[in-house]
Amino acid sequence: LVDELDYLAGQAGVDEGVNTDHTYKALAACPDGSNTFLEVSSASFGGSNATACTTGVTPLTNGAGPEAPCQTENSGDAPGTVPSSALAWPGSTTPVTIDAQCSWVTTESGQDLSGLAFDPANANVLYAVKNKSHVYRLLNSGGTWVKDQTNGWGAGKDIRFPGGTGAPDSEGLTVGPDGMLYITTERDNSNSNVPLDSILRFDPTSAATTLTATDQWVLTSDLGFGPTDAADSNLGFEGVTYVPDSFLVGHGFRTDAGTLYDPADYPGKALPGLFFAAVEKTGHLIAYALNSDHSFTRVADSSSGMLGVMDAQFDPDLGEIWAHCDNTCGNATGLLKIGTDGHFTVDHYYARPANLPNYNLEGFAVAPVSTAVGGQRQVLWTDDGNRFGHSLWAGTIPVVLPTPVAALSTTTATPGQAITVTVNDLAPGTEYEADLHSSPVLLGKGVASSSGVLTLTVTIPLGTATGAHIITISPTADPSTIVATAALTVRSILAFTGSDPRSALLAGGTLLLLGAVLLVARNRRRLFLPGVRR
């Protein structure tokens, strides 16, 4: 016997009680050939462990105990309700955890992160909030994020309501133009059955290790939640993002009343912009003007079209708002833009990256374009359940987002002709339909491949009118949501061959006349041939 290793349930693969999400598939010697074994997400039996070891973590399961030496939550295996028109994630398909195991343990909570927000004044600063009254200031270190060790930030900072009381159930945050942190709460964890949907203002430049809110805007009454409604105490504000007035005015933003948004109509505003708060219960983003006297005015209500929104981020590089839903929606994310009607509407949905686990990912942030490397921006997710002791995930997304484009095998066809429609960047495994417009006619249906490509051969119906048409591609489950279009010109068969119908008719008449002449000539030959009996 040279060596031996005892392993417990789930550590060498999938077990009926632990490691049930298939994340870790084997134990591997890491580094390759060493005497230290880690749980890895890919098996490398019979080969080098070098690649497998890149995902290695200290063995987490023990058959009966927790997944990690800190508090975790199993959010289950339900796929969630992904928007039917969600496109394939356009960036990296395999995000990875970039935090050390159990990095976010505090005296008030043994797990998780929730909301994320980049500092608009410094792209190398990222704030992360726990829903147990704690906030971190993180610094970019070669693409990973480490806790700021200066100004009292080393272990993050506790946060309190104005007056230094209570335990804010902090869920989301944004950085205002004044450099202050604006953090949403759903309740006071000291009285967790009572909704307390509010926005708190904190000064991150304070050296204190406990930050007390300088201001509070209580918005519970605007959501229609009862003052003692325990069911709604965990369904309120999950995220928030700040959008400056200059952008809103420049893009023709309109209020719910239909009027153009004019900052002069809100003279009591504390800041030159609006706060868009994400409501978990409704999946809506509600724009508020927060006033200096701590009152507020609701300006607009926009639907994400998803069952919930857990984080929101205004992306000034795109001029749109990211709205992220957790595993309730399969961790899908929507992009909302100001439409021609002046209201924020959904531009695109994106399914989560193919290899990103469907955990309870509540926080979401996209790095500014100024930080892009090789045309790719970093994307971050936080796991509120801290599965296997990790809460911070990192992936990428291209600076220029691809959109589905429908390509036709020919752009000119005749009734009855078969053509092939190809569309890229769709949601893998989703069924789509092709329709011919202007009067919609279903041409066919097909399922996008695992790489998000739809290839569909359809036939132009007989009787289709000549002229310009449009072929649209939409999810079969939601035909009204068109994700791609292609122009098609339909011509008659004769026109398609290049013939003039009048010439064809004239030629046909000439042939008939020639046939009659030949018939007469033939009969005459029969009449006068010698030896022919009549």
Short mmCIF file of C-alpha atoms in Angstrom, two decimals:
data_model
loop_
_atom_site.label_atom_id
_atom_site.label_comp_id
_atom_site.label_asym_id
_atom_site.label_seq_id
_atom_site.Cartn_x
_atom_site.Cartn_y
_atom_site.Cartn_z
CA LEU A 1 0.00 0.00 0.00
CA VAL A 2 1.47 3.33 -1.08
CA ASP A 3 -1.33 5.76 -0.19
CA GLU A 4 -4.99 5.84 0.73
CA LEU A 5 -7.76 8.42 1.11
CA ASP A 6 -11.06 8.25 2.91
CA TYR A 7 -13.88 10.12 1.21
CA LEU A 8 -17.37 10.83 2.48
CA ALA A 9 -20.78 10.87 0.85
CA GLY A 10 -20.91 13.12 -2.18
CA GLN A 11 -17.23 14.04 -2.19
CA ALA A 12 -16.39 11.73 -5.08
CA GLY A 13 -19.50 12.49 -7.11
CA VAL A 14 -23.25 12.81 -6.75
CA ASP A 15 -25.01 11.47 -3.69
CA GLU A 16 -28.71 11.16 -2.97
CA GLY A 17 -28.38 13.43 0.05
CA VAL A 18 -25.48 15.78 -0.63
CA ASN A 19 -23.83 17.39 -3.67
CA THR A 20 -27.14 16.78 -5.41
CA ASP A 21 -26.73 19.70 -7.83
CA HIS A 22 -23.89 17.89 -9.66
CA THR A 23 -21.48 20.77 -9.13
CA TYR A 24 -18.61 18.64 -7.85
CA LYS A 25 -17.99 15.34 -9.60
CA ALA A 26 -14.77 13.92 -8.18
CA LEU A 27 -11.82 14.25 -5.82
CA ALA A 28 -8.54 15.23 -7.47
CA ALA A 29 -4.96 15.59 -6.29
CA CYS A 30 -4.29 19.33 -6.51
CA PRO A 31 -1.87 20.52 -7.69
CA ASP A 32 -1.66 17.66 -10.15
CA GLY A 33 0.12 14.78 -8.46
CA SER A 34 0.19 16.28 -4.98
CA ASN A 35 -1.06 14.72 -1.77
CA THR A 36 -3.81 17.32 -1.25
CA PHE A 37 -7.23 16.37 -2.57
CA LEU A 38 -9.93 18.85 -3.57
CA GLU A 39 -13.47 18.48 -4.83
CA VAL A 40 -13.54 19.39 -8.54
CA SER A 41 -16.33 20.09 -11.00
CA SER A 42 -14.89 17.90 -13.78
CA ALA A 43 -13.57 14.36 -13.49
CA SER A 44 -10.13 13.66 -14.96
CA PHE A 45 -9.79 9.92 -14.40
CA GLY A 46 -6.75 8.51 -16.20
CA GLY A 47 -5.38 11.93 -17.13
CA SER A 48 -3.85 15.10 -15.78
CA ASN A 49 -5.71 16.92 -13.01
CA ALA A 50 -4.31 20.32 -14.03
CA THR A 51 -7.52 21.57 -15.64
CA ALA A 52 -9.81 19.95 -13.09
CA CYS A 53 -7.87 21.57 -10.25
CA THR A 54 -8.73 25.07 -11.46
CA THR A 55 -12.23 24.55 -10.00
CA GLY A 56 -11.08 22.70 -6.90
CA VAL A 57 -12.40 23.56 -3.46
CA THR A 58 -11.74 22.11 -0.05
CA PRO A 59 -14.03 19.08 0.43
CA LEU A 60 -17.36 20.53 1.50
CA THR A 61 -19.70 17.65 2.15
CA ASN A 62 -19.59 15.18 5.01
CA GLY A 63 -22.70 13.14 4.39
CA ALA A 64 -24.64 14.56 7.30
CA GLY A 65 -23.38 18.06 7.99
CA PRO A 66 -23.30 21.34 6.07
CA GLU A 67 -21.83 21.83 2.62
CA ALA A 68 -19.23 24.23 3.97
CA PRO A 69 -17.84 25.38 7.31
CA CYS A 70 -20.20 28.36 7.19
CA GLN A 71 -23.94 28.80 6.76
CA THR A 72 -25.34 27.88 3.33
CA GLU A 73 -28.77 27.46 1.79
CA ASN A 74 -29.90 25.00 -0.87
CA SER A 75 -32.20 26.93 -3.20
CA GLY A 76 -33.40 23.73 -4.87
CA ASP A 77 -33.36 22.40 -8.40
CA ALA A 78 -36.48 24.09 -9.83
CA PRO A 79 -35.67 25.68 -13.21
CA GLY A 80 -37.75 28.79 -12.57
CA THR A 81 -39.85 30.67 -15.11
CA VAL A 82 -37.47 31.97 -17.78
CA PRO A 83 -38.98 34.54 -20.18
CA SER A 84 -39.86 32.69 -23.36
CA SER A 85 -38.02 35.22 -25.52
CA ALA A 86 -34.79 35.06 -23.49
CA LEU A 87 -31.73 34.96 -25.72
CA ALA A 88 -28.62 32.90 -25.14
CA TRP A 89 -26.16 34.62 -22.81
CA PRO A 90 -23.78 36.44 -25.20
CA GLY A 91 -20.70 36.21 -22.97
CA SER A 92 -18.73 33.45 -21.32
CA THR A 93 -20.75 30.30 -20.76
CA THR A 94 -18.88 29.24 -17.61
CA PRO A 95 -18.67 31.89 -14.87
CA VAL A 96 -16.57 30.96 -11.85
CA THR A 97 -16.51 31.78 -8.15
CA ILE A 98 -13.82 34.33 -7.34
CA ASP A 99 -14.16 34.51 -3.57
CA ALA A 100 -12.43 32.39 -0.97
CA GLN A 101 -14.73 29.99 0.81
CA CYS A 102 -16.77 31.56 3.62
CA SER A 103 -15.53 35.09 2.86
CA TRP A 104 -18.65 36.92 3.97
CA VAL A 105 -19.23 35.70 7.53
CA THR A 106 -20.09 38.41 10.05
CA THR A 107 -21.27 38.38 13.64
CA GLU A 108 -24.83 38.92 12.41
CA SER A 109 -24.81 36.49 9.49
CA GLY A 110 -22.84 33.42 8.51
CA GLN A 111 -23.53 33.67 4.82
CA ASP A 112 -24.29 35.46 1.56
CA LEU A 113 -24.06 38.65 -0.40
CA SER A 114 -27.00 40.44 -1.96
CA GLY A 115 -26.84 43.67 -4.01
CA LEU A 116 -23.86 44.98 -5.99
CA ALA A 117 -22.99 48.43 -7.33
CA PHE A 118 -19.97 49.91 -9.09
CA ASP A 119 -18.79 53.35 -8.01
CA PRO A 120 -19.45 55.56 -11.07
CA ALA A 121 -16.54 57.78 -10.02
CA ASN A 122 -14.06 54.87 -9.82
CA ALA A 123 -14.58 51.71 -11.88
CA ASN A 124 -12.11 49.83 -9.66
CA VAL A 125 -14.39 50.17 -6.63
CA LEU A 126 -17.33 47.84 -6.09
CA TYR A 127 -19.76 47.88 -3.18
CA ALA A 128 -21.51 44.72 -1.99
CA VAL A 129 -24.25 44.52 0.61
CA LYS A 130 -25.43 41.65 2.79
CA ASN A 131 -29.09 41.42 3.70
CA LYS A 132 -28.01 41.22 7.32
CA SER A 133 -27.02 44.83 7.92
CA HIS A 134 -23.53 44.83 6.44
CA VAL A 135 -21.75 46.42 3.48
CA TYR A 136 -18.31 45.86 1.89
CA ARG A 137 -16.06 48.07 -0.20
CA LEU A 138 -14.17 45.91 -2.72
CA LEU A 139 -11.18 46.83 -4.88
CA ASN A 140 -10.22 45.41 -8.24
CA SER A 141 -7.07 43.29 -8.02
CA GLY A 142 -6.21 41.84 -11.40
CA GLY A 143 -9.80 41.06 -12.26
CA THR A 144 -10.73 39.68 -8.87
CA TRP A 145 -12.17 41.68 -6.01
CA VAL A 146 -10.64 42.00 -2.57
CA LYS A 147 -11.88 43.76 0.55
CA ASP A 148 -10.60 47.28 0.99
CA GLN A 149 -8.30 47.27 4.03
CA THR A 150 -8.28 51.02 4.59
CA ASN A 151 -10.51 53.49 6.43
CA GLY A 152 -12.13 50.83 8.58
CA TRP A 153 -13.32 48.69 5.66
CA GLY A 154 -11.17 45.63 6.40
CA ALA A 155 -14.05 43.40 7.51
CA GLY A 156 -16.80 45.49 5.96
CA LYS A 157 -19.08 47.73 8.00
CA ASP A 158 -22.30 47.22 9.90
CA ILE A 159 -25.13 49.58 8.99
CA ARG A 160 -27.93 50.99 11.12
CA PHE A 161 -31.08 53.06 10.69
CA PRO A 162 -31.00 56.79 11.54
CA GLY A 163 -30.23 57.21 15.22
CA GLY A 164 -28.04 54.11 15.23
CA THR A 165 -30.88 51.66 15.91
CA GLY A 166 -32.28 48.52 14.31
CA ALA A 167 -30.86 46.00 11.85
CA PRO A 168 -31.63 46.96 8.24
CA ASP A 169 -32.57 44.06 5.98
CA SER A 170 -30.30 45.55 3.33
CA GLU A 171 -30.91 44.10 -0.13
CA GLY A 172 -29.73 46.44 -2.89
CA LEU A 173 -27.61 49.55 -3.28
CA THR A 174 -26.52 52.23 -5.70
CA VAL A 175 -24.02 55.07 -5.58
CA GLY A 176 -25.44 58.56 -5.98
CA PRO A 177 -23.81 61.52 -7.75
CA ASP A 178 -22.86 62.80 -4.31
CA GLY A 179 -20.75 59.67 -3.72
CA MET A 180 -23.11 58.45 -1.01
CA LEU A 181 -24.46 54.90 -0.75
CA TYR A 182 -28.21 54.48 -1.14
CA ILE A 183 -29.30 51.11 0.25
CA THR A 184 -32.76 49.55 0.07
CA THR A 185 -34.40 47.65 2.92
CA GLU A 186 -37.43 45.38 3.04
CA ARG A 187 -37.75 45.43 6.82
CA ASP A 188 -35.93 45.85 10.10
CA ASN A 189 -34.53 42.41 10.95
CA SER A 190 -35.24 43.21 14.58
CA ASN A 191 -38.95 43.17 13.64
CA SER A 192 -38.92 40.95 10.58
CA ASN A 193 -42.70 40.46 10.20
CA VAL A 194 -43.34 44.13 9.43
CA PRO A 195 -42.62 45.57 5.94
CA LEU A 196 -40.30 48.54 6.01
CA ASP A 197 -39.47 49.33 2.39
CA SER A 198 -37.14 52.26 2.45
CA ILE A 199 -34.01 53.80 0.97
CA LEU A 200 -31.22 54.67 3.39
CA ARG A 201 -28.35 57.08 2.73
CA PHE A 202 -24.84 56.32 4.10
CA ASP A 203 -21.52 58.12 3.91
CA PRO A 204 -18.85 55.61 2.75
CA THR A 205 -16.02 58.04 3.52
CA SER A 206 -16.62 57.67 7.27
CA ALA A 207 -13.85 55.79 9.09
CA ALA A 208 -16.36 54.27 11.51
CA THR A 209 -16.84 50.51 11.37
CA THR A 210 -20.57 51.00 11.92
CA LEU A 211 -22.34 53.36 9.52
CA THR A 212 -25.50 55.12 10.62
CA ALA A 213 -27.92 56.28 7.95
CA THR A 214 -28.00 60.05 7.53
CA ASP A 215 -31.37 59.94 5.77
CA GLN A 216 -34.28 57.57 5.26
CA TRP A 217 -37.14 57.58 2.77
CA VAL A 218 -39.92 55.18 3.82
CA LEU A 219 -41.83 54.02 0.72
CA THR A 220 -43.87 51.12 2.13
CA SER A 221 -47.21 52.88 1.72
CA ASP A 222 -46.60 53.36 -2.00
CA LEU A 223 -46.33 49.59 -2.54
CA GLY A 224 -49.70 48.91 -0.95
CA PHE A 225 -48.18 46.68 1.72
CA GLY A 226 -50.03 46.61 5.01
CA PRO A 227 -48.15 47.93 8.04
CA THR A 228 -48.20 44.46 9.65
CA ASP A 229 -48.34 42.29 6.53
CA ALA A 230 -45.82 39.56 7.33
CA ALA A 231 -46.28 37.92 3.91
CA ASP A 232 -45.01 41.05 2.17
CA SER A 233 -42.19 41.80 4.57
CA ASN A 234 -39.81 39.80 2.38
CA LEU A 235 -41.20 40.80 -1.04
CA GLY A 236 -40.35 44.48 -1.26
CA PHE A 237 -37.36 46.46 -2.48
CA GLU A 238 -34.59 44.09 -3.55
CA GLY A 239 -32.53 46.45 -5.67
CA VAL A 240 -32.15 50.09 -6.64
CA THR A 241 -30.31 52.13 -9.25
CA TYR A 242 -29.86 55.84 -9.79
CA VAL A 243 -30.50 57.41 -13.22
CA PRO A 244 -29.44 61.06 -13.77
CA ASP A 245 -31.87 63.70 -15.00
CA SER A 246 -29.62 64.55 -17.94
CA PHE A 247 -30.10 61.06 -19.39
CA LEU A 248 -33.84 60.94 -18.73
CA VAL A 249 -34.50 64.33 -20.28
CA GLY A 250 -32.19 63.70 -23.23
CA HIS A 251 -33.99 60.46 -24.08
CA GLY A 252 -37.53 61.76 -23.79
CA PHE A 253 -38.50 59.92 -20.62
CA ARG A 254 -42.19 60.25 -19.72
CA THR A 255 -44.08 59.99 -16.47
CA ASP A 256 -46.96 57.62 -15.84
CA ALA A 257 -49.24 60.53 -16.67
CA GLY A 258 -47.77 60.57 -20.17
CA THR A 259 -46.06 63.95 -19.82
CA LEU A 260 -42.41 64.52 -20.62
CA TYR A 261 -40.30 64.28 -17.50
CA ASP A 262 -39.18 67.74 -16.38
CA PRO A 263 -36.96 67.99 -13.27
CA ALA A 264 -38.39 71.46 -12.65
CA ASP A 265 -41.69 69.80 -11.74
CA TYR A 266 -39.98 68.29 -8.67
CA PRO A 267 -38.41 71.28 -6.89
CA GLY A 268 -37.93 69.42 -3.62
CA LYS A 269 -35.68 66.71 -5.04
CA ALA A 270 -32.57 65.94 -3.03
CA LEU A 271 -30.56 64.88 -6.11
CA PRO A 272 -30.64 65.61 -9.87
CA GLY A 273 -32.01 62.22 -10.85
CA LEU A 274 -34.45 59.46 -10.04
CA PHE A 275 -34.10 56.25 -8.06
CA PHE A 276 -35.49 53.15 -9.77
CA ALA A 277 -36.39 50.66 -7.02
CA ALA A 278 -36.82 46.97 -7.91
CA VAL A 279 -39.85 45.27 -6.34
CA GLU A 280 -39.53 41.53 -5.81
CA LYS A 281 -43.27 40.88 -5.50
CA THR A 282 -44.28 42.49 -8.80
CA GLY A 283 -41.15 42.43 -10.98
CA HIS A 284 -41.52 46.17 -11.52
CA LEU A 285 -39.10 49.07 -11.40
CA ILE A 286 -40.61 52.15 -9.78
CA ALA A 287 -38.98 55.53 -10.37
CA TYR A 288 -39.01 57.88 -7.38
CA ALA A 289 -38.00 61.46 -6.81
CA LEU A 290 -36.57 61.52 -3.26
CA ASN A 291 -37.13 64.87 -1.63
CA SER A 292 -34.89 66.70 0.82
CA ASP A 293 -37.62 66.58 3.50
CA HIS A 294 -37.68 62.76 3.22
CA SER A 295 -40.95 62.72 1.34
CA PHE A 296 -41.09 61.21 -2.14
CA THR A 297 -42.95 61.33 -5.44
CA ARG A 298 -43.64 58.32 -7.63
CA VAL A 299 -42.79 59.29 -11.21
CA ALA A 300 -43.16 56.11 -13.28
CA ASP A 301 -43.75 52.38 -13.00
CA SER A 302 -42.10 50.01 -15.48
CA SER A 303 -42.65 46.27 -15.74
CA SER A 304 -39.71 43.95 -16.30
CA GLY A 305 -42.06 41.24 -17.54
CA MET A 306 -40.42 38.83 -15.07
CA LEU A 307 -41.88 37.30 -11.93
CA GLY A 308 -39.51 39.33 -9.80
CA VAL A 309 -36.57 41.71 -9.88
CA MET A 310 -33.80 41.22 -7.34
CA ASP A 311 -31.26 43.75 -8.59
CA ALA A 312 -31.12 46.66 -11.02
CA GLN A 313 -28.27 48.61 -12.57
CA PHE A 314 -28.32 51.60 -14.87
CA ASP A 315 -25.69 51.06 -17.57
CA PRO A 316 -24.66 54.48 -18.93
CA ASP A 317 -22.55 52.82 -21.63
CA LEU A 318 -25.63 51.12 -23.09
CA GLY A 319 -28.14 53.72 -21.96
CA GLU A 320 -30.32 50.95 -20.52
CA ILE A 321 -31.21 49.37 -17.18
CA TRP A 322 -30.25 45.80 -16.32
CA ALA A 323 -32.98 44.05 -14.31
CA HIS A 324 -31.98 40.71 -12.81
CA CYS A 325 -34.23 37.99 -11.43
CA ASP A 326 -32.90 35.13 -9.29
CA ASN A 327 -33.67 31.41 -9.64
CA THR A 328 -37.37 32.33 -9.58
CA CYS A 329 -36.79 33.19 -13.24
CA GLY A 330 -33.91 30.81 -13.89
CA ASN A 331 -31.56 33.74 -13.21
CA ALA A 332 -32.63 35.51 -16.38
CA THR A 333 -31.76 39.17 -16.88
CA GLY A 334 -33.64 41.83 -18.81
CA LEU A 335 -32.41 45.00 -20.49
CA LEU A 336 -34.86 47.89 -20.41
CA LYS A 337 -34.59 50.94 -22.65
CA ILE A 338 -36.60 54.09 -23.11
CA GLY A 339 -38.87 53.29 -26.05
CA THR A 340 -40.44 55.57 -28.61
CA ASP A 341 -43.32 56.15 -26.19
CA GLY A 342 -40.95 57.54 -23.56
CA HIS A 343 -41.33 54.65 -21.12
CA PHE A 344 -38.82 52.01 -20.07
CA THR A 345 -39.66 48.80 -21.92
CA VAL A 346 -37.87 45.49 -22.32
CA ASP A 347 -35.29 45.49 -25.09
CA HIS A 348 -33.99 41.93 -24.63
CA TYR A 349 -34.00 39.13 -22.11
CA TYR A 350 -30.95 36.96 -21.60
CA ALA A 351 -30.91 33.48 -20.10
CA ARG A 352 -28.18 32.83 -17.56
CA PRO A 353 -24.87 31.49 -18.91
CA ALA A 354 -25.21 27.81 -19.75
CA ASN A 355 -22.86 26.64 -16.99
CA LEU A 356 -23.85 29.12 -14.29
CA PRO A 357 -25.72 27.15 -11.59
CA ASN A 358 -29.31 28.15 -11.01
CA TYR A 359 -28.65 29.23 -7.44
CA ASN A 360 -30.36 32.05 -5.55
CA LEU A 361 -28.30 34.73 -7.33
CA GLU A 362 -29.75 38.02 -6.11
CA GLY A 363 -27.00 40.52 -6.94
CA PHE A 364 -25.95 41.55 -10.43
CA ALA A 365 -23.53 44.12 -11.84
CA VAL A 366 -21.84 44.80 -15.19
CA ALA A 367 -18.48 46.55 -15.15
CA PRO A 368 -18.09 49.82 -17.09
CA VAL A 369 -16.80 49.66 -20.67
CA SER A 370 -13.68 51.54 -19.55
CA THR A 371 -12.55 48.36 -17.77
CA ALA A 372 -13.10 46.02 -20.75
CA VAL A 373 -10.32 43.64 -21.78
CA GLY A 374 -10.33 42.18 -25.26
CA GLY A 375 -13.79 43.58 -25.94
CA GLN A 376 -15.26 41.83 -22.88
CA ARG A 377 -16.71 43.38 -19.74
CA GLN A 378 -16.82 41.59 -16.41
CA VAL A 379 -20.20 40.54 -15.05
CA LEU A 380 -20.73 39.71 -11.40
CA TRP A 381 -23.44 37.76 -9.60
CA THR A 382 -23.90 37.23 -5.86
CA ASP A 383 -25.40 34.13 -4.29
CA ASP A 384 -27.73 34.95 -1.43
CA GLY A 385 -27.63 31.27 -0.46
CA ASN A 386 -23.82 31.02 -0.33
CA ARG A 387 -23.91 27.53 -1.88
CA PHE A 388 -20.82 25.54 -0.97
CA GLY A 389 -19.49 28.59 0.85
CA HIS A 390 -19.16 30.88 -2.18
CA SER A 391 -21.18 33.99 -2.98
CA LEU A 392 -19.31 35.96 -5.64
CA TRP A 393 -19.38 34.73 -9.25
CA ALA A 394 -17.67 36.33 -12.25
CA GLY A 395 -18.26 36.00 -15.98
CA THR A 396 -18.05 38.18 -19.06
CA ILE A 397 -20.21 39.89 -21.63
CA PRO A 398 -19.09 41.59 -24.87
CA VAL A 399 -18.94 45.36 -25.06
CA VAL A 400 -21.08 45.22 -28.21
CA LEU A 401 -24.03 42.97 -27.50
CA PRO A 402 -25.03 40.67 -30.36
CA THR A 403 -28.66 40.55 -31.36
CA PRO A 404 -30.39 37.71 -33.22
CA VAL A 405 -30.26 38.14 -36.98
CA ALA A 406 -32.38 36.07 -39.33
CA ALA A 407 -30.64 35.03 -42.57
CA LEU A 408 -32.54 33.57 -45.53
CA SER A 409 -31.15 31.16 -48.11
CA THR A 410 -32.68 33.52 -50.68
CA THR A 411 -34.30 36.91 -50.34
CA THR A 412 -36.48 36.42 -53.44
CA ALA A 413 -38.84 33.46 -53.71
CA THR A 414 -41.98 32.27 -55.43
CA PRO A 415 -45.12 30.73 -53.93
CA GLY A 416 -44.50 27.08 -53.20
CA GLN A 417 -40.74 27.50 -52.98
CA ALA A 418 -38.83 26.15 -49.95
CA ILE A 419 -36.31 28.44 -48.25
CA THR A 420 -34.08 28.03 -45.19
CA VAL A 421 -34.15 30.46 -42.27
CA THR A 422 -31.13 30.58 -39.95
CA VAL A 423 -31.01 32.61 -36.73
CA ASN A 424 -28.12 32.86 -34.25
CA ASP A 425 -27.95 33.98 -30.61
CA LEU A 426 -31.28 32.51 -29.53
CA ALA A 427 -32.12 30.73 -26.28
CA PRO A 428 -30.86 27.13 -26.50
CA GLY A 429 -33.56 24.49 -26.38
CA THR A 430 -36.37 27.01 -26.94
CA GLU A 431 -38.96 26.49 -29.67
CA TYR A 432 -39.41 29.37 -32.11
CA GLU A 433 -41.80 29.97 -34.96
CA ALA A 434 -41.39 31.72 -38.28
CA ASP A 435 -44.31 33.81 -39.53
CA LEU A 436 -44.87 35.57 -42.85
CA HIS A 437 -46.31 39.08 -42.66
CA SER A 438 -48.15 41.42 -43.17
CA SER A 439 -51.10 39.13 -42.52
CA PRO A 440 -49.37 36.66 -40.20
CA VAL A 441 -49.10 33.18 -41.68
CA LEU A 442 -47.30 30.49 -39.71
CA LEU A 443 -44.51 29.03 -41.84
CA GLY A 444 -43.04 26.55 -39.38
CA LYS A 445 -41.56 25.87 -35.95
CA GLY A 446 -38.19 24.66 -34.72
CA VAL A 447 -36.05 24.37 -31.61
CA ALA A 448 -32.81 26.32 -31.19
CA SER A 449 -29.73 24.16 -30.77
CA SER A 450 -27.58 24.00 -27.66
CA SER A 451 -25.52 26.84 -29.14
CA GLY A 452 -28.60 29.00 -29.72
CA VAL A 453 -28.86 28.46 -33.51
CA LEU A 454 -32.20 27.88 -35.22
CA THR A 455 -32.22 26.33 -38.70
CA LEU A 456 -35.68 26.02 -40.20
CA THR A 457 -36.76 25.10 -43.74
CA VAL A 458 -40.16 26.56 -44.64
CA THR A 459 -42.31 26.77 -47.75
CA ILE A 460 -43.81 30.00 -49.05
CA PRO A 461 -47.57 29.31 -49.20
CA LEU A 462 -49.27 29.06 -52.58
CA GLY A 463 -51.36 32.11 -53.19
CA THR A 464 -48.97 34.47 -51.38
CA ALA A 465 -49.31 37.92 -52.90
CA THR A 466 -46.40 39.25 -54.87
CA GLY A 467 -44.36 42.05 -53.37
CA ALA A 468 -42.44 42.81 -50.17
CA HIS A 469 -42.95 40.65 -47.08
CA ILE A 470 -41.34 40.18 -43.69
CA ILE A 471 -40.49 36.89 -42.00
CA THR A 472 -40.48 37.21 -38.21
CA ILE A 473 -39.01 34.89 -35.59
CA SER A 474 -40.61 34.69 -32.16
CA PRO A 475 -40.87 32.20 -29.30
CA THR A 476 -43.73 29.78 -29.87
CA ALA A 477 -44.84 30.42 -26.30
CA ASP A 478 -45.00 34.17 -26.94
CA PRO A 479 -45.57 34.91 -30.65
CA SER A 480 -46.09 38.60 -29.96
CA THR A 481 -42.43 39.00 -28.93
CA ILE A 482 -40.45 39.24 -32.17
CA VAL A 483 -36.73 38.61 -31.70
CA ALA A 484 -35.55 38.74 -35.34
CA THR A 485 -36.84 39.67 -38.79
CA ALA A 486 -35.81 39.22 -42.42
CA ALA A 487 -37.10 40.86 -45.59
CA LEU A 488 -38.44 38.64 -48.39
CA THR A 489 -39.68 39.58 -51.86
CA VAL A 490 -42.29 37.25 -53.37
CA ARG A 491 -42.59 37.15 -57.16
CA SER A 492 -44.88 35.24 -59.51
CA ILE A 493 -43.43 32.19 -61.22
CA LEU A 494 -43.43 33.83 -64.66
CA ALA A 495 -41.93 37.02 -63.31
CA PHE A 496 -39.31 35.02 -61.46
CA THR A 497 -38.14 33.37 -64.74
CA GLY A 498 -37.77 36.76 -66.35
CA SER A 499 -40.59 36.32 -68.93
CA ASP A 500 -43.10 38.92 -69.95
CA PRO A 501 -46.63 37.43 -69.56
CA ARG A 502 -47.75 39.25 -72.73
CA SER A 503 -44.88 37.72 -74.66
CA ALA A 504 -45.80 34.31 -73.31
CA LEU A 505 -49.42 34.72 -74.45
CA LEU A 506 -48.34 35.94 -77.87
CA ALA A 507 -45.94 33.03 -78.22
CA GLY A 508 -48.68 30.62 -77.22
CA GLY A 509 -51.05 32.05 -79.82
CA THR A 510 -48.40 31.80 -82.50
CA LEU A 511 -47.79 28.14 -81.67
CA LEU A 512 -51.51 27.39 -81.90
CA LEU A 513 -51.73 29.09 -85.29
CA LEU A 514 -48.67 27.22 -86.55
CA GLY A 515 -50.23 23.94 -85.36
CA ALA A 516 -53.39 24.66 -87.33
CA VAL A 517 -51.41 25.41 -90.51
CA LEU A 518 -49.44 22.18 -90.18
CA LEU A 519 -52.63 20.20 -89.67
CA VAL A 520 -54.15 21.63 -92.87
CA ALA A 521 -50.95 20.95 -94.81
CA ARG A 522 -50.90 17.36 -93.55
CA ASN A 523 -54.50 16.79 -94.63
CA ARG A 524 -53.78 18.27 -98.04
CA ARG A 525 -50.86 15.91 -98.48
CA ARG A 526 -53.16 13.04 -97.73
CA LEU A 527 -55.72 14.24 -100.28
CA PHE A 528 -53.32 14.30 -103.25
CA LEU A 529 -50.95 11.46 -102.54
CA PRO A 530 -51.25 8.77 -105.27
CA GLY A 531 -52.78 5.51 -104.15
CA VAL A 532 -54.56 6.99 -101.20
CA ARG A 533 -58.17 5.96 -101.01
CA ARG A 534 -60.70 8.48 -99.91
#
